[in-house]
PDB file of C-alpha atoms in Angstrom:
ATOM      1  CA  GLN A 135      22.882 -18.677 -28.694  1.00  0.00           C
ATOM      2  CA  VAL A 136      22.755 -20.965 -25.691  1.00  0.00           C
ATOM      3  CA  GLN A 137      26.131 -22.657 -25.426  1.00  0.00           C
ATOM      4  CA  LEU A 138      29.070 -23.722 -23.349  1.00  0.00           C
ATOM      5  CA  VAL A 139      32.588 -23.499 -24.731  1.00  0.00           C
ATOM      6  CA  GLU A 140      35.462 -25.207 -22.959  1.00  0.00           C
ATOM      7  CA  SER A 141      39.108 -24.310 -23.359  1.00  0.00           C
ATOM      8  CA  GLY A 142      42.451 -24.869 -21.703  1.00  0.00           C
ATOM      9  CA  GLY A 143      43.102 -28.478 -22.569  1.00  0.00           C
ATOM     10  CA  GLY A 144      46.376 -29.763 -23.913  1.00  0.00           C
ATOM     11  CA  VAL A 145      49.294 -32.071 -23.306  1.00  0.00           C
ATOM     12  CA  VAL A 146      50.833 -31.910 -19.841  1.00  0.00           C
ATOM     13  CA  GLN A 147      53.399 -34.005 -17.988  1.00  0.00           C
ATOM     14  CA  PRO A 148      52.435 -36.102 -14.972  1.00  0.00           C
ATOM     15  CA  GLY A 149      52.524 -34.089 -11.773  1.00  0.00           C
ATOM     16  CA  ARG A 150      51.888 -30.789 -13.491  1.00  0.00           C
ATOM     17  CA  SER A 151      48.830 -28.535 -13.402  1.00  0.00           C
ATOM     18  CA  LEU A 152      46.282 -27.248 -15.875  1.00  0.00           C
ATOM     19  CA  ARG A 153      43.283 -24.934 -15.626  1.00  0.00           C
ATOM     20  CA  LEU A 154      40.217 -25.475 -17.759  1.00  0.00           C
ATOM     21  CA  SER A 155      37.641 -22.808 -18.515  1.00  0.00           C
ATOM     22  CA  CYS A 156      34.057 -23.028 -19.680  1.00  0.00           C
ATOM     23  CA  GLU A 157      32.463 -19.887 -21.054  1.00  0.00           C
ATOM     24  CA  ALA A 158      28.680 -19.782 -20.914  1.00  0.00           C
ATOM     25  CA  SER A 159      26.352 -17.717 -23.058  1.00  0.00           C
ATOM     26  CA  GLY A 160      22.677 -17.435 -23.889  1.00  0.00           C
ATOM     27  CA  PHE A 161      21.316 -18.204 -20.434  1.00  0.00           C
ATOM     28  CA  THR A 162      21.465 -16.769 -16.907  1.00  0.00           C
ATOM     29  CA  PHE A 163      24.667 -18.493 -15.824  1.00  0.00           C
ATOM     30  CA  ARG A 164      24.481 -17.321 -12.199  1.00  0.00           C
ATOM     31  CA  SER A 165      21.199 -19.189 -11.703  1.00  0.00           C
ATOM     32  CA  TYR A 166      22.458 -22.690 -12.455  1.00  0.00           C
ATOM     33  CA  GLY A 167      24.609 -25.295 -10.816  1.00  0.00           C
ATOM     34  CA  MET A 168      27.436 -26.326 -13.110  1.00  0.00           C
ATOM     35  CA  HIS A 169      29.354 -29.570 -13.409  1.00  0.00           C
ATOM     36  CA  TRP A 170      32.441 -31.042 -14.990  1.00  0.00           C
ATOM     37  CA  VAL A 171      32.139 -34.514 -16.525  1.00  0.00           C
ATOM     38  CA  ARG A 172      35.002 -36.322 -18.229  1.00  0.00           C
ATOM     39  CA  GLN A 173      35.362 -39.111 -20.736  1.00  0.00           C
ATOM     40  CA  ALA A 174      38.572 -41.060 -21.143  1.00  0.00           C
ATOM     41  CA  PRO A 175      39.379 -42.035 -24.742  1.00  0.00           C
ATOM     42  CA  GLY A 176      36.972 -44.730 -25.888  1.00  0.00           C
ATOM     43  CA  LYS A 177      35.371 -44.939 -22.452  1.00  0.00           C
ATOM     44  CA  GLY A 178      32.187 -43.864 -20.708  1.00  0.00           C
ATOM     45  CA  LEU A 179      31.217 -40.760 -18.786  1.00  0.00           C
ATOM     46  CA  GLU A 180      32.571 -39.969 -15.332  1.00  0.00           C
ATOM     47  CA  TRP A 181      31.238 -37.175 -13.165  1.00  0.00           C
ATOM     48  CA  VAL A 182      34.056 -34.998 -11.787  1.00  0.00           C
ATOM     49  CA  ALA A 183      32.798 -32.002  -9.826  1.00  0.00           C
ATOM     50  CA  VAL A 184      29.918 -29.602  -9.187  1.00  0.00           C
ATOM     51  CA  THR A 185      29.506 -26.062  -7.974  1.00  0.00           C
ATOM     52  CA  ALA A 186      26.223 -24.557  -6.843  1.00  0.00           C
ATOM     53  CA  HIS A 187      24.790 -21.607  -8.729  1.00  0.00           C
ATOM     54  CA  ASP A 188      26.406 -19.149  -6.314  1.00  0.00           C
ATOM     55  CA  GLY A 189      29.583 -21.129  -5.688  1.00  0.00           C
ATOM     56  CA  SER A 190      28.555 -21.831  -2.092  1.00  0.00           C
ATOM     57  CA  ASN A 191      28.668 -25.630  -2.333  1.00  0.00           C
ATOM     58  CA  LYS A 192      31.184 -27.758  -4.159  1.00  0.00           C
ATOM     59  CA  HIS A 193      31.584 -31.503  -4.404  1.00  0.00           C
ATOM     60  CA  TYR A 194      34.129 -33.766  -6.047  1.00  0.00           C
ATOM     61  CA  ALA A 195      34.489 -37.331  -7.211  1.00  0.00           C
ATOM     62  CA  ASP A 196      36.761 -39.404  -4.996  1.00  0.00           C
ATOM     63  CA  SER A 197      39.192 -39.776  -7.909  1.00  0.00           C
ATOM     64  CA  VAL A 198      39.943 -36.036  -8.016  1.00  0.00           C
ATOM     65  CA  ARG A 199      39.213 -34.782  -4.506  1.00  0.00           C
ATOM     66  CA  GLY A 200      42.190 -32.893  -3.080  1.00  0.00           C
ATOM     67  CA  ARG A 201      43.734 -32.382  -6.530  1.00  0.00           C
ATOM     68  CA  PHE A 202      41.020 -30.583  -8.524  1.00  0.00           C
ATOM     69  CA  THR A 203      39.201 -27.376  -7.624  1.00  0.00           C
ATOM     70  CA  ILE A 204      36.021 -26.181  -9.269  1.00  0.00           C
ATOM     71  CA  SER A 205      35.142 -22.493  -9.214  1.00  0.00           C
ATOM     72  CA  ARG A 206      33.075 -19.971 -11.088  1.00  0.00           C
ATOM     73  CA  ASP A 207      33.007 -16.271 -11.864  1.00  0.00           C
ATOM     74  CA  ASN A 208      29.384 -15.263 -12.276  1.00  0.00           C
ATOM     75  CA  SER A 209      30.376 -11.756 -13.341  1.00  0.00           C
ATOM     76  CA  LYS A 210      32.170 -13.250 -16.364  1.00  0.00           C
ATOM     77  CA  ASN A 211      29.928 -16.275 -16.951  1.00  0.00           C
ATOM     78  CA  ILE A 212      32.896 -18.624 -16.679  1.00  0.00           C
ATOM     79  CA  LEU A 213      33.316 -21.970 -14.936  1.00  0.00           C
ATOM     80  CA  TYR A 214      36.792 -23.218 -14.063  1.00  0.00           C
ATOM     81  CA  LEU A 215      38.486 -26.467 -13.177  1.00  0.00           C
ATOM     82  CA  GLN A 216      41.938 -26.190 -11.644  1.00  0.00           C
ATOM     83  CA  MET A 217      43.685 -29.536 -11.978  1.00  0.00           C
ATOM     84  CA  ASN A 218      46.832 -30.217  -9.968  1.00  0.00           C
ATOM     85  CA  SER A 219      49.058 -33.272  -9.562  1.00  0.00           C
ATOM     86  CA  LEU A 220      47.804 -34.702 -12.831  1.00  0.00           C
ATOM     87  CA  THR A 221      48.264 -38.383 -13.595  1.00  0.00           C
ATOM     88  CA  THR A 222      47.839 -40.429 -16.754  1.00  0.00           C
ATOM     89  CA  GLU A 223      44.469 -41.538 -15.345  1.00  0.00           C
ATOM     90  CA  ASP A 224      43.230 -37.961 -15.810  1.00  0.00           C
ATOM     91  CA  THR A 225      43.615 -38.150 -19.581  1.00  0.00           C
ATOM     92  CA  ALA A 226      40.150 -37.448 -20.970  1.00  0.00           C
ATOM     93  CA  VAL A 227      37.850 -35.060 -22.750  1.00  0.00           C
ATOM     94  CA  TYR A 228      36.477 -32.705 -20.115  1.00  0.00           C
ATOM     95  CA  TYR A 229      32.957 -31.412 -20.576  1.00  0.00           C
ATOM     96  CA  CYS A 230      31.217 -28.704 -18.655  1.00  0.00           C
ATOM     97  CA  ALA A 231      27.506 -29.281 -18.217  1.00  0.00           C
ATOM     98  CA  LYS A 232      24.556 -27.268 -16.980  1.00  0.00           C
ATOM     99  CA  VAL A 233      21.824 -28.679 -14.786  1.00  0.00           C
ATOM    100  CA  PHE A 234      18.287 -28.514 -16.078  1.00  0.00           C
ATOM    101  CA  GLU A 235      16.669 -26.478 -13.320  1.00  0.00           C
ATOM    102  CA  ALA A 236      17.793 -23.261 -11.690  1.00  0.00           C
ATOM    103  CA  TYR A 237      18.752 -22.666  -8.075  1.00  0.00           C
ATOM    104  CA  GLY A 238      19.269 -26.304  -7.182  1.00  0.00           C
ATOM    105  CA  ALA A 239      15.676 -27.314  -7.776  1.00  0.00           C
ATOM    106  CA  GLY A 240      15.183 -30.660  -9.439  1.00  0.00           C
ATOM    107  CA  GLY A 241      17.827 -33.228 -10.086  1.00  0.00           C
ATOM    108  CA  TRP A 242      21.376 -33.240 -11.366  1.00  0.00           C
ATOM    109  CA  TYR A 243      20.737 -34.104 -14.973  1.00  0.00           C
ATOM    110  CA  PHE A 244      22.265 -32.043 -17.732  1.00  0.00           C
ATOM    111  CA  ASP A 245      20.451 -30.304 -20.534  1.00  0.00           C
ATOM    112  CA  LEU A 246      23.412 -28.422 -21.972  1.00  0.00           C
ATOM    113  CA  TRP A 247      26.921 -29.719 -22.612  1.00  0.00           C
ATOM    114  CA  GLY A 248      29.952 -28.096 -24.139  1.00  0.00           C
ATOM    115  CA  ARG A 249      31.936 -29.730 -26.926  1.00  0.00           C
ATOM    116  CA  GLY A 250      34.675 -30.644 -24.512  1.00  0.00           C
ATOM    117  CA  THR A 251      38.396 -30.015 -24.231  1.00  0.00           C
ATOM    118  CA  LEU A 252      40.977 -32.794 -24.394  1.00  0.00           C
ATOM    119  CA  VAL A 253      43.502 -33.161 -21.597  1.00  0.00           C
ATOM    120  CA  THR A 254      46.365 -35.549 -22.254  1.00  0.00           C
ATOM    121  CA  VAL A 255      48.705 -36.376 -19.409  1.00  0.00           C
ATOM    122  CA  SER A 256      51.856 -37.918 -20.766  1.00  0.00           C
ATOM    123  CA  SER A 257      55.575 -37.787 -20.249  1.00  0.00           C
TER     124      SER A 257
ATOM    125  CA  ASP B 219      28.175 -45.502  -4.866  1.00  0.00           C
ATOM    126  CA  ILE B 220      25.211 -46.657  -6.887  1.00  0.00           C
ATOM    127  CA  VAL B 221      26.466 -48.809  -9.734  1.00  0.00           C
ATOM    128  CA  MET B 222      24.658 -48.561 -13.048  1.00  0.00           C
ATOM    129  CA  THR B 223      24.785 -51.429 -15.518  1.00  0.00           C
ATOM    130  CA  GLN B 224      23.435 -51.501 -19.069  1.00  0.00           C
ATOM    131  CA  SER B 225      22.532 -54.283 -21.442  1.00  0.00           C
ATOM    132  CA  PRO B 226      23.331 -55.140 -24.070  1.00  0.00           C
ATOM    133  CA  ASP B 227      26.767 -53.620 -24.608  1.00  0.00           C
ATOM    134  CA  SER B 228      25.832 -53.129 -28.243  1.00  0.00           C
ATOM    135  CA  LEU B 229      22.984 -53.931 -30.586  1.00  0.00           C
ATOM    136  CA  SER B 230      22.337 -53.836 -34.283  1.00  0.00           C
ATOM    137  CA  VAL B 231      18.837 -53.002 -35.404  1.00  0.00           C
ATOM    138  CA  SER B 232      17.310 -52.706 -38.849  1.00  0.00           C
ATOM    139  CA  LEU B 233      15.981 -49.346 -39.941  1.00  0.00           C
ATOM    140  CA  GLY B 234      12.414 -48.922 -38.775  1.00  0.00           C
ATOM    141  CA  GLU B 235      12.688 -51.631 -36.158  1.00  0.00           C
ATOM    142  CA  ARG B 236      12.533 -51.285 -32.386  1.00  0.00           C
ATOM    143  CA  ALA B 237      15.647 -50.885 -30.232  1.00  0.00           C
ATOM    144  CA  THR B 238      15.491 -51.605 -26.523  1.00  0.00           C
ATOM    145  CA  ILE B 239      18.222 -50.715 -24.045  1.00  0.00           C
ATOM    146  CA  ASN B 240      18.145 -51.783 -20.418  1.00  0.00           C
ATOM    147  CA  CYS B 241      19.640 -50.033 -17.428  1.00  0.00           C
ATOM    148  CA  LYS B 242      19.811 -51.413 -13.914  1.00  0.00           C
ATOM    149  CA  SER B 243      20.841 -49.655 -10.699  1.00  0.00           C
ATOM    150  CA  SER B 244      22.460 -51.432  -7.759  1.00  0.00           C
ATOM    151  CA  GLN B 245      19.832 -49.949  -5.454  1.00  0.00           C
ATOM    152  CA  SER B 246      16.495 -48.281  -5.888  1.00  0.00           C
ATOM    153  CA  ILE B 247      16.584 -44.778  -7.314  1.00  0.00           C
ATOM    154  CA  LEU B 248      12.910 -44.151  -6.670  1.00  0.00           C
ATOM    155  CA  TYR B 249      12.377 -41.313  -4.217  1.00  0.00           C
ATOM    156  CA  SER B 250       9.102 -42.434  -2.706  1.00  0.00           C
ATOM    157  CA  SER B 251       8.132 -39.057  -1.235  1.00  0.00           C
ATOM    158  CA  TYR B 252       8.072 -37.525  -4.699  1.00  0.00           C
ATOM    159  CA  ASN B 253       7.265 -40.765  -6.557  1.00  0.00           C
ATOM    160  CA  LYS B 254      10.066 -39.938  -8.940  1.00  0.00           C
ATOM    161  CA  ASN B 255      12.809 -42.100 -10.364  1.00  0.00           C
ATOM    162  CA  TYR B 256      16.082 -40.199 -10.485  1.00  0.00           C
ATOM    163  CA  LEU B 257      17.214 -41.455 -13.879  1.00  0.00           C
ATOM    164  CA  ALA B 258      18.218 -39.754 -17.109  1.00  0.00           C
ATOM    165  CA  TRP B 259      19.146 -41.025 -20.577  1.00  0.00           C
ATOM    166  CA  TYR B 260      21.646 -39.432 -22.943  1.00  0.00           C
ATOM    167  CA  GLN B 261      22.581 -39.965 -26.563  1.00  0.00           C
ATOM    168  CA  GLN B 262      26.154 -39.454 -27.708  1.00  0.00           C
ATOM    169  CA  LYS B 263      26.821 -39.501 -31.412  1.00  0.00           C
ATOM    170  CA  PRO B 264      30.375 -40.078 -32.677  1.00  0.00           C
ATOM    171  CA  GLY B 265      32.548 -37.045 -32.072  1.00  0.00           C
ATOM    172  CA  GLN B 266      29.820 -35.167 -30.234  1.00  0.00           C
ATOM    173  CA  SER B 267      28.975 -34.340 -26.649  1.00  0.00           C
ATOM    174  CA  PRO B 268      26.114 -36.127 -24.889  1.00  0.00           C
ATOM    175  CA  LYS B 269      22.563 -34.958 -25.456  1.00  0.00           C
ATOM    176  CA  LEU B 270      19.787 -35.257 -22.888  1.00  0.00           C
ATOM    177  CA  LEU B 271      16.914 -37.437 -24.094  1.00  0.00           C
ATOM    178  CA  ILE B 272      14.895 -38.429 -21.024  1.00  0.00           C
ATOM    179  CA  TYR B 273      14.790 -37.384 -17.367  1.00  0.00           C
ATOM    180  CA  TRP B 274      12.797 -38.552 -14.359  1.00  0.00           C
ATOM    181  CA  ALA B 275      12.969 -41.925 -16.144  1.00  0.00           C
ATOM    182  CA  SER B 276      10.187 -41.140 -18.586  1.00  0.00           C
ATOM    183  CA  THR B 277       9.970 -37.393 -19.306  1.00  0.00           C
ATOM    184  CA  ARG B 278      11.126 -36.604 -22.807  1.00  0.00           C
ATOM    185  CA  GLU B 279      13.306 -33.529 -23.197  1.00  0.00           C
ATOM    186  CA  SER B 280      11.903 -30.797 -25.415  1.00  0.00           C
ATOM    187  CA  GLY B 281      12.682 -31.399 -29.073  1.00  0.00           C
ATOM    188  CA  VAL B 282      13.439 -35.097 -28.685  1.00  0.00           C
ATOM    189  CA  PRO B 283      11.482 -37.174 -31.210  1.00  0.00           C
ATOM    190  CA  ASP B 284       8.625 -39.164 -29.741  1.00  0.00           C
ATOM    191  CA  ARG B 285      10.108 -42.416 -31.014  1.00  0.00           C
ATOM    192  CA  PHE B 286      12.303 -42.215 -27.905  1.00  0.00           C
ATOM    193  CA  SER B 287      10.623 -43.286 -24.692  1.00  0.00           C
ATOM    194  CA  GLY B 288      11.746 -44.209 -21.204  1.00  0.00           C
ATOM    195  CA  SER B 289      10.134 -46.531 -18.709  1.00  0.00           C
ATOM    196  CA  GLY B 290      10.782 -48.449 -15.521  1.00  0.00           C
ATOM    197  CA  SER B 291      10.936 -47.845 -11.803  1.00  0.00           C
ATOM    198  CA  GLY B 292      13.007 -48.704  -8.760  1.00  0.00           C
ATOM    199  CA  THR B 293      16.068 -50.450 -10.141  1.00  0.00           C
ATOM    200  CA  ASP B 294      15.114 -51.458 -13.686  1.00  0.00           C
ATOM    201  CA  PHE B 295      14.732 -49.057 -16.570  1.00  0.00           C
ATOM    202  CA  THR B 296      14.380 -49.172 -20.340  1.00  0.00           C
ATOM    203  CA  LEU B 297      15.017 -46.787 -23.204  1.00  0.00           C
ATOM    204  CA  THR B 298      13.060 -47.683 -26.300  1.00  0.00           C
ATOM    205  CA  ILE B 299      13.526 -46.363 -29.807  1.00  0.00           C
ATOM    206  CA  SER B 300      10.299 -47.387 -31.460  1.00  0.00           C
ATOM    207  CA  SER B 301      11.450 -47.102 -35.071  1.00  0.00           C
ATOM    208  CA  LEU B 302      15.180 -46.777 -35.522  1.00  0.00           C
ATOM    209  CA  GLN B 303      16.375 -44.067 -37.875  1.00  0.00           C
ATOM    210  CA  ALA B 304      19.855 -43.700 -39.370  1.00  0.00           C
ATOM    211  CA  GLU B 305      20.483 -40.619 -37.245  1.00  0.00           C
ATOM    212  CA  ASP B 306      19.942 -42.649 -34.057  1.00  0.00           C
ATOM    213  CA  VAL B 307      23.297 -44.423 -34.426  1.00  0.00           C
ATOM    214  CA  ALA B 308      24.994 -43.490 -31.177  1.00  0.00           C
ATOM    215  CA  VAL B 309      26.025 -44.631 -27.737  1.00  0.00           C
ATOM    216  CA  TYR B 310      23.292 -44.331 -25.126  1.00  0.00           C
ATOM    217  CA  TYR B 311      24.012 -43.769 -21.440  1.00  0.00           C
ATOM    218  CA  CYS B 312      21.801 -43.907 -18.396  1.00  0.00           C
ATOM    219  CA  GLN B 313      22.613 -41.767 -15.361  1.00  0.00           C
ATOM    220  CA  GLN B 314      21.326 -41.843 -11.806  1.00  0.00           C
ATOM    221  CA  TYR B 315      21.088 -38.610  -9.857  1.00  0.00           C
ATOM    222  CA  TYR B 316      19.501 -40.088  -6.738  1.00  0.00           C
ATOM    223  CA  SER B 317      22.680 -40.233  -4.706  1.00  0.00           C
ATOM    224  CA  THR B 318      23.937 -36.703  -5.173  1.00  0.00           C
ATOM    225  CA  PRO B 319      26.710 -35.689  -5.146  1.00  0.00           C
ATOM    226  CA  ARG B 320      27.788 -39.183  -6.167  1.00  0.00           C
ATOM    227  CA  ILE B 321      26.006 -39.296  -9.491  1.00  0.00           C
ATOM    228  CA  THR B 322      26.983 -42.166 -11.763  1.00  0.00           C
ATOM    229  CA  PHE B 323      26.565 -43.182 -15.373  1.00  0.00           C
ATOM    230  CA  GLY B 324      26.058 -46.560 -16.952  1.00  0.00           C
ATOM    231  CA  PRO B 325      28.812 -47.899 -19.222  1.00  0.00           C
ATOM    232  CA  GLY B 326      26.867 -47.173 -22.393  1.00  0.00           C
ATOM    233  CA  THR B 327      25.135 -49.153 -25.116  1.00  0.00           C
ATOM    234  CA  LYS B 328      26.213 -48.751 -28.709  1.00  0.00           C
ATOM    235  CA  VAL B 329      23.422 -48.821 -31.275  1.00  0.00           C
ATOM    236  CA  ASP B 330      24.078 -49.258 -34.969  1.00  0.00           C
ATOM    237  CA  ILE B 331      22.240 -50.303 -38.129  1.00  0.00           C
ATOM    238  CA  LYS B 332      21.943 -53.938 -39.093  1.00  0.00           C
TER     239      LYS B 332
END
């Protein structure tokens, strides 16, 4: 079925790194821009990063730029988020999300979300 | 960045009654050339991921009950649940996608049963 499944979360010390994965199924992954959105415990939604359908364009929130790297492997239908130099402010559930329309047409609103993976940064 | 605000922070509504949630953007998110407002609404139930309800401010996503409707233009928007059901208990978020890549969400409005 159509779904996104995140993995890779866990407890990590400040300053360390973690790589999240998001496995897509049930749709033509290579046709869609993909995003990461996070939600700190008890808080609202914060957009983190985006990669174009072919990986050619990537953008980041100011809060993670220079520390996080988004990438994708269209041959494996997997989206990644490499997170370096983690701080306690990065503690959150990380969701991957698919844009509604293919090939960058339309707007950046999300019609498919994963269940999320929890990242806890703590000493 | 475009700042999104929502009101109220929370509301309690009786079953079958109307719930109205407001969302305001710090600048217009109407793209005049396309006459489209770059606004989406999501529902997040406890322990679940967000679900798309409305996009382009008023277009209902497939499968979303017609008791959910979106309206507004420019900087002021509204999500209306015409007859609240028990399964509508959730936090509702608005999101602007006008200023890509700097998309932003509102802080959320919690809806529960009175």
